[in-house]
Amino acid sequence: MKGAEKTSAKLQKLTELLTGKAYLLVVVQDSPDPDSLAAAVALRRLAKGLANLQCSLAYGGTVGRGENRALVKYLSLNLRPCSEIDYDKFDLIALVDTQPGTGNNSLPETVLPEIVIDHHPIRRQTRMVPFTDIRSGYGATATILVEYLIEAGITPDTPLATALLYGIRSDTQDLGREAGRPDIEAIEFLYPFANKRMLSIIQRGKVPRIYYQMLADALRNARVQGPAIITELGDVDNPDMIAEVADLLLREDETTWTMCTGCWNDKLLISIRTSEESNLAEKVMRHMVARRGTGGGHLTYAGGQIPLIEGTKQERERLEKQIERRFFEAIGAADRPGARLVSA
Ligand SMILES: [Mn+2]
């Protein structure tokens, strides 16, 4: 089915599901990124417009990255922690930009959502969900929601258009990463409605002073090996920093792979990045975490998490070493000599 026909059929099915219901809960990724926040707000708008539902938004983790905090503030979002949600109170539960059983959302495993809209590769559990729209060829989940809004004849207000535009730009790194025609068309549609000044303010979100200390530590710990740069942050109070550092290191001239790890909330969190779409970051990540944790992502970027059982420094260091070894093996750089990225 072509994109437009698919959207039309999906929207019809979604409308049928929403009709006659009163309360919708939308659960986003843990430590939600702009794409998942924008997609959630768009789904809330759709649910209101299509069948007059009330909607709550729930998340796990924190909103740490400066841009994401700026976006939440701009949208005046009342995000509720998943731990405080009574799931029985809702008629429908939706997951956006994530899927059941991926380990990067806090929807309890005993709760099966009715709606999943996402652009990560489809997971086994997702096949049991009544309404799914999984488009792994899309650069952002927000792009799928933009198609729904257009199909439903709903014009996004300025904050929603701004959030969706930023969500797509952020996931696709300004259309340079895993973006396709639908992402470009969505951005073109949104551009006239978006607040460009606010986009700039969000993109340059304020950061706390500790950010610079973490950055300094990340660079001091960074090692180059073959085509890769890796580093670890140790304990972090902002898990988004891990992805941010992995992105930053990938800008180095000769680097085609990066990995950054950090500990947060009794888990070792891992981000990997690659500059080549033929590399399958998602597969590498799932190989790295294997049965010890969960992981997922896209062609060029992926994340994973492994629970820390003892919580000791030794356990953490052992795990970091293991993950590092598996990473270098997976990318074929195990035998290459290593060096520091910057002098200490
Ligand atoms: Mn996304």
Coordinates of C-alpha atoms and ligand atoms in Angstrom, one line a residue:
M1 CA 0.0 0.0 0.0
K2 CA 1.3 3.5 -0.8
G3 CA 1.9 6.0 2.0
A4 CA -1.2 8.1 1.5
E5 CA -3.6 5.1 1.1
K6 CA -2.0 3.5 4.1
T7 CA -2.4 6.6 6.2
S8 CA -6.1 6.9 5.1
A9 CA -6.8 3.3 6.1
K10 CA -5.0 3.6 9.4
L11 CA -6.7 6.8 10.3
Q12 CA -10.1 5.2 9.7
K13 CA -9.2 2.3 11.9
L14 CA -7.8 4.6 14.6
T15 CA -11.0 6.7 14.5
E16 CA -13.1 3.5 15.0
L17 CA -11.0 2.5 18.0
L18 CA -11.2 5.9 19.6
T19 CA -15.0 6.5 19.0
G20 CA -17.0 6.1 22.2
K21 CA -14.0 6.1 24.5
A22 CA -13.3 8.9 27.0
Y23 CA -9.7 8.6 28.4
L24 CA -6.5 7.9 26.5
L25 CA -3.1 7.5 28.0
V26 CA -0.1 8.1 25.8
V27 CA 3.2 6.6 27.0
V28 CA 6.4 7.8 25.5
Q29 CA 10.0 6.6 25.7
D30 CA 12.0 6.8 28.9
S31 CA 13.8 10.1 29.0
P32 CA 11.7 11.1 26.1
D33 CA 13.4 12.7 23.0
P34 CA 11.7 15.4 20.9
D35 CA 10.3 13.0 18.4
S36 CA 8.4 11.0 21.0
L37 CA 7.2 14.1 22.8
A38 CA 6.0 15.7 19.6
A39 CA 4.3 12.4 18.4
A40 CA 2.5 12.1 21.8
V41 CA 1.2 15.7 21.6
A42 CA 0.0 15.1 18.1
L43 CA -1.8 11.9 19.1
R44 CA -3.4 13.8 21.9
R45 CA -4.6 16.4 19.4
L46 CA -5.9 13.7 17.0
A47 CA -7.8 11.9 19.8
K48 CA -9.4 15.2 20.8
G49 CA -10.2 16.1 17.2
L50 CA -11.4 12.7 16.0
A51 CA -13.5 11.5 19.0
N52 CA -13.2 14.2 21.8
L53 CA -11.1 12.1 24.1
Q54 CA -9.2 13.4 27.2
C55 CA -5.6 12.5 27.2
S56 CA -2.8 12.1 29.7
L57 CA 0.9 11.7 28.8
A58 CA 3.2 9.5 30.8
Y59 CA 6.9 8.7 30.8
G60 CA 9.7 7.1 32.7
G61 CA 13.2 8.4 33.5
T62 CA 13.9 12.1 33.4
V63 CA 13.8 14.9 30.9
G64 CA 17.5 15.8 31.0
R65 CA 18.8 17.1 27.7
G66 CA 18.6 20.9 27.5
E67 CA 16.6 20.8 24.2
N68 CA 14.1 18.4 25.6
R69 CA 13.5 20.4 28.7
A70 CA 13.0 23.5 26.6
L71 CA 10.5 21.7 24.5
V72 CA 8.5 20.4 27.4
K73 CA 8.4 23.9 28.9
Y74 CA 7.3 25.5 25.6
L75 CA 4.5 22.9 25.2
S76 CA 3.5 23.4 28.9
L77 CA 3.4 19.6 29.1
N78 CA 2.1 17.9 32.2
L79 CA 4.1 14.7 31.9
R80 CA 3.2 12.2 34.5
P81 CA 5.6 9.5 35.8
C82 CA 4.6 6.0 34.8
S83 CA 5.1 4.9 38.4
E84 CA 2.1 7.1 39.5
I85 CA -0.3 5.9 36.8
D86 CA -3.4 3.8 37.5
Y87 CA -3.6 2.0 34.1
D88 CA -7.2 0.7 34.8
K89 CA -8.5 4.3 34.8
F90 CA -7.9 4.6 31.0
D91 CA -10.0 3.3 28.2
L92 CA -7.1 3.1 25.8
I93 CA -3.3 3.1 26.2
A94 CA -0.9 4.1 23.4
L95 CA 2.8 3.8 23.0
V96 CA 4.5 6.2 20.6
D97 CA 8.1 6.1 19.3
T98 CA 8.6 2.9 21.3
Q99 CA 7.1 -0.6 21.5
P100 CA 6.2 -3.2 24.1
G101 CA 9.1 -5.1 25.5
T102 CA 11.9 -2.9 24.1
G103 CA 13.2 -1.9 27.5
N104 CA 13.1 1.8 26.7
N105 CA 9.7 2.6 28.1
S106 CA 8.1 2.2 31.5
L107 CA 4.7 0.7 30.6
P108 CA 4.5 -2.4 32.8
E109 CA 5.0 -5.6 30.9
T110 CA 1.6 -6.8 32.2
V111 CA -0.2 -4.0 30.4
L112 CA -0.7 -4.5 26.6
P113 CA -1.4 -1.2 24.8
E114 CA -4.2 -0.8 22.3
I115 CA -2.2 1.5 20.1
V116 CA 1.5 1.5 19.0
I117 CA 2.8 4.0 16.5
D118 CA 6.6 3.8 15.9
H119 CA 9.4 3.9 13.4
H120 CA 11.7 1.3 15.0
P121 CA 11.7 -2.2 13.6
I122 CA 8.7 -4.2 14.6
R123 CA 8.9 -6.3 17.8
R124 CA 7.2 -9.7 18.4
Q125 CA 4.9 -8.4 21.2
T126 CA 3.7 -5.5 19.0
R127 CA 1.9 -8.1 16.8
M128 CA -0.6 -8.7 19.6
V129 CA -1.6 -5.0 19.7
P130 CA -5.0 -4.1 18.1
F131 CA -3.9 -0.9 16.4
T132 CA -0.3 -0.7 15.1
D133 CA 1.4 1.6 12.6
I134 CA 5.1 0.7 12.4
R135 CA 7.1 2.4 9.6
S136 CA 10.7 1.6 10.1
G137 CA 11.6 3.4 6.8
Y138 CA 10.5 6.7 8.3
G139 CA 13.0 9.1 9.9
A140 CA 10.7 10.0 12.8
T141 CA 7.4 8.9 14.4
A142 CA 6.3 12.5 14.2
T143 CA 6.3 12.2 10.4
I144 CA 3.6 9.4 10.7
L145 CA 1.5 11.6 13.0
V146 CA 1.8 14.6 10.6
E147 CA 0.4 12.4 7.8
Y148 CA -2.5 11.5 10.2
L149 CA -3.2 15.2 10.9
I150 CA -3.2 16.1 7.3
E151 CA -5.5 13.2 6.4
A152 CA -7.8 14.2 9.3
G153 CA -7.9 17.8 8.1
I154 CA -6.5 19.1 11.4
T155 CA -4.2 22.1 11.2
P156 CA -1.6 21.9 14.0
D157 CA -1.4 25.0 16.1
T158 CA 1.9 26.8 16.4
P159 CA 3.3 24.9 19.4
L160 CA 2.4 21.5 18.0
A161 CA 3.8 22.4 14.5
T162 CA 7.0 23.6 16.1
A163 CA 7.3 20.5 18.2
L164 CA 6.7 18.1 15.3
L165 CA 9.1 20.0 13.1
Y166 CA 11.7 19.9 15.8
G167 CA 11.1 16.2 16.5
I168 CA 11.7 15.3 12.8
R169 CA 14.7 17.5 12.5
S170 CA 16.2 16.1 15.7
D171 CA 15.7 12.4 14.9
T172 CA 16.9 12.9 11.3
Q173 CA 19.6 15.4 12.3
D174 CA 18.1 18.0 10.0
L175 CA 17.2 15.4 7.4
G176 CA 20.7 14.1 7.1
R177 CA 20.2 10.9 9.0
E178 CA 17.8 8.1 7.8
A179 CA 15.4 10.7 6.3
G180 CA 13.1 10.0 3.4
R181 CA 10.6 11.7 1.2
P182 CA 7.8 11.5 3.8
D183 CA 10.0 13.3 6.4
I184 CA 10.9 16.0 3.9
E185 CA 7.2 16.5 3.0
A186 CA 6.2 16.6 6.6
I187 CA 8.8 19.3 7.3
E188 CA 7.6 21.3 4.3
F189 CA 4.0 21.1 5.5
L190 CA 4.9 22.1 9.0
Y191 CA 7.3 25.0 8.3
P192 CA 4.7 27.8 7.7
F193 CA 3.0 27.0 11.0
A194 CA 6.1 26.7 13.2
N195 CA 7.6 29.3 15.4
K196 CA 11.1 29.6 14.0
R197 CA 12.5 31.8 16.8
M198 CA 11.2 29.2 19.3
L199 CA 12.9 26.4 17.3
S200 CA 16.2 28.2 17.6
I201 CA 15.7 28.7 21.4
I202 CA 14.8 25.0 21.9
Q203 CA 17.8 23.8 19.9
R204 CA 20.1 25.9 22.0
G205 CA 18.5 24.8 25.3
K206 CA 20.2 25.9 28.5
V207 CA 22.3 23.4 30.4
P208 CA 23.4 23.2 34.1
R209 CA 27.0 23.9 35.0
I210 CA 27.6 20.2 35.7
Y211 CA 27.2 19.6 32.0
Y212 CA 30.6 21.0 31.3
Q213 CA 32.2 18.8 33.9
M214 CA 30.6 15.7 32.4
L215 CA 31.7 16.8 29.0
A216 CA 35.3 17.2 30.2
D217 CA 35.3 13.8 31.8
A218 CA 33.8 12.2 28.7
L219 CA 36.6 13.7 26.5
R220 CA 39.3 12.8 29.0
N221 CA 38.1 9.1 29.1
A222 CA 37.7 8.8 25.3
R223 CA 39.7 6.3 23.4
V224 CA 40.2 5.8 19.7
Q225 CA 40.5 2.3 18.3
G226 CA 40.3 1.6 14.6
P227 CA 37.3 3.5 13.1
A228 CA 35.7 4.0 16.6
I229 CA 35.8 6.3 19.5
I230 CA 34.4 5.1 22.8
T231 CA 34.0 6.7 26.2
E232 CA 32.2 6.2 29.5
L233 CA 30.6 8.7 31.8
G234 CA 30.3 6.7 35.0
D235 CA 27.3 7.7 37.2
V236 CA 25.2 10.3 35.5
D237 CA 22.2 12.2 36.7
N238 CA 21.1 13.0 33.2
P239 CA 20.9 9.9 31.0
D240 CA 20.4 11.9 27.8
M241 CA 24.0 13.0 28.1
I242 CA 25.1 9.5 27.0
A243 CA 23.4 9.9 23.6
E244 CA 24.6 13.4 23.3
V245 CA 28.3 12.5 23.8
A246 CA 28.0 9.6 21.3
D247 CA 26.6 12.1 18.7
L248 CA 29.4 14.6 19.5
L249 CA 32.2 12.1 19.1
L250 CA 30.9 10.9 15.7
R251 CA 31.8 14.3 14.3
E252 CA 35.5 13.4 14.4
D253 CA 36.9 13.3 10.9
E254 CA 38.1 9.7 10.7
T255 CA 35.5 8.1 13.0
T256 CA 32.6 5.9 11.6
W257 CA 31.5 4.4 15.0
T258 CA 31.1 5.7 18.5
M259 CA 29.9 4.3 21.8
C260 CA 29.2 6.0 25.1
T261 CA 28.1 4.3 28.3
G262 CA 26.9 5.7 31.7
C263 CA 25.2 4.4 34.8
W264 CA 21.8 5.7 35.8
N265 CA 19.0 4.3 37.9
D266 CA 20.8 0.9 38.5
K267 CA 21.4 0.3 34.8
L268 CA 24.3 0.6 32.5
L269 CA 23.0 2.6 29.6
I270 CA 24.7 2.4 26.2
S271 CA 24.5 4.6 23.1
I272 CA 26.1 3.7 19.8
R273 CA 26.3 5.7 16.6
T274 CA 27.6 5.1 13.1
S275 CA 28.0 7.4 10.1
E276 CA 27.2 4.6 7.6
E277 CA 23.7 3.4 6.9
S278 CA 25.0 0.0 5.8
N279 CA 26.2 -0.7 9.3
L280 CA 23.0 -1.7 11.2
A281 CA 23.6 -0.1 14.6
E282 CA 20.5 -1.8 15.9
K283 CA 21.8 -5.3 15.2
V284 CA 25.2 -4.4 16.8
M285 CA 23.4 -3.2 19.9
R286 CA 21.3 -6.2 20.2
H287 CA 24.3 -8.4 19.9
M288 CA 26.1 -6.4 22.5
V289 CA 23.5 -6.6 25.2
A290 CA 22.4 -10.1 24.1
R291 CA 20.3 -11.8 26.9
R292 CA 21.6 -9.5 29.7
G293 CA 19.6 -6.5 28.8
T294 CA 17.5 -4.9 26.1
G295 CA 18.5 -2.8 23.1
G296 CA 17.1 -1.4 19.9
G297 CA 17.3 1.5 17.5
H298 CA 17.8 2.2 13.8
L299 CA 20.4 1.8 11.1
T300 CA 22.8 4.4 12.4
Y301 CA 21.9 4.9 16.0
A302 CA 20.9 2.6 18.8
G303 CA 20.6 2.4 22.6
G304 CA 20.7 -0.4 25.1
Q305 CA 20.4 -1.0 28.9
I306 CA 21.7 -3.7 31.2
P307 CA 20.5 -3.9 34.8
L308 CA 23.2 -3.7 37.4
I309 CA 22.6 -6.4 40.0
E310 CA 25.2 -5.8 42.7
G311 CA 25.6 -2.1 42.1
T312 CA 29.3 -2.2 42.9
K313 CA 32.1 -0.5 41.1
Q314 CA 33.7 -3.9 40.2
E315 CA 30.5 -5.1 38.6
R316 CA 30.2 -1.9 36.6
E317 CA 33.8 -2.0 35.4
R318 CA 33.5 -5.7 34.5
L319 CA 30.4 -4.9 32.5
E320 CA 31.9 -1.9 30.8
K321 CA 34.9 -4.1 29.7
Q322 CA 32.6 -6.8 28.4
I323 CA 30.5 -4.3 26.4
E324 CA 33.6 -2.6 25.0
R325 CA 35.0 -6.0 23.9
R326 CA 31.7 -7.0 22.2
F327 CA 31.4 -3.6 20.5
F328 CA 34.9 -3.8 19.0
E329 CA 34.3 -7.4 18.0
A330 CA 31.0 -6.5 16.3
I331 CA 32.6 -3.7 14.3
G332 CA 35.7 -5.7 13.4
A333 CA 38.1 -3.5 15.4
A334 CA 39.1 -5.9 18.2
D335 CA 42.7 -6.2 17.2
R336 CA 43.3 -2.6 16.4
P337 CA 45.7 -0.5 18.6
G338 CA 44.0 2.0 20.9
A339 CA 45.0 5.5 21.8
R340 CA 43.6 8.4 23.8
L341 CA 41.4 10.9 22.0
V342 CA 42.8 13.9 23.9
S343 CA 45.9 14.2 26.2
A344 CA 44.9 13.9 29.8
Ligands
MN1 MN 12.0 8.5 17.0

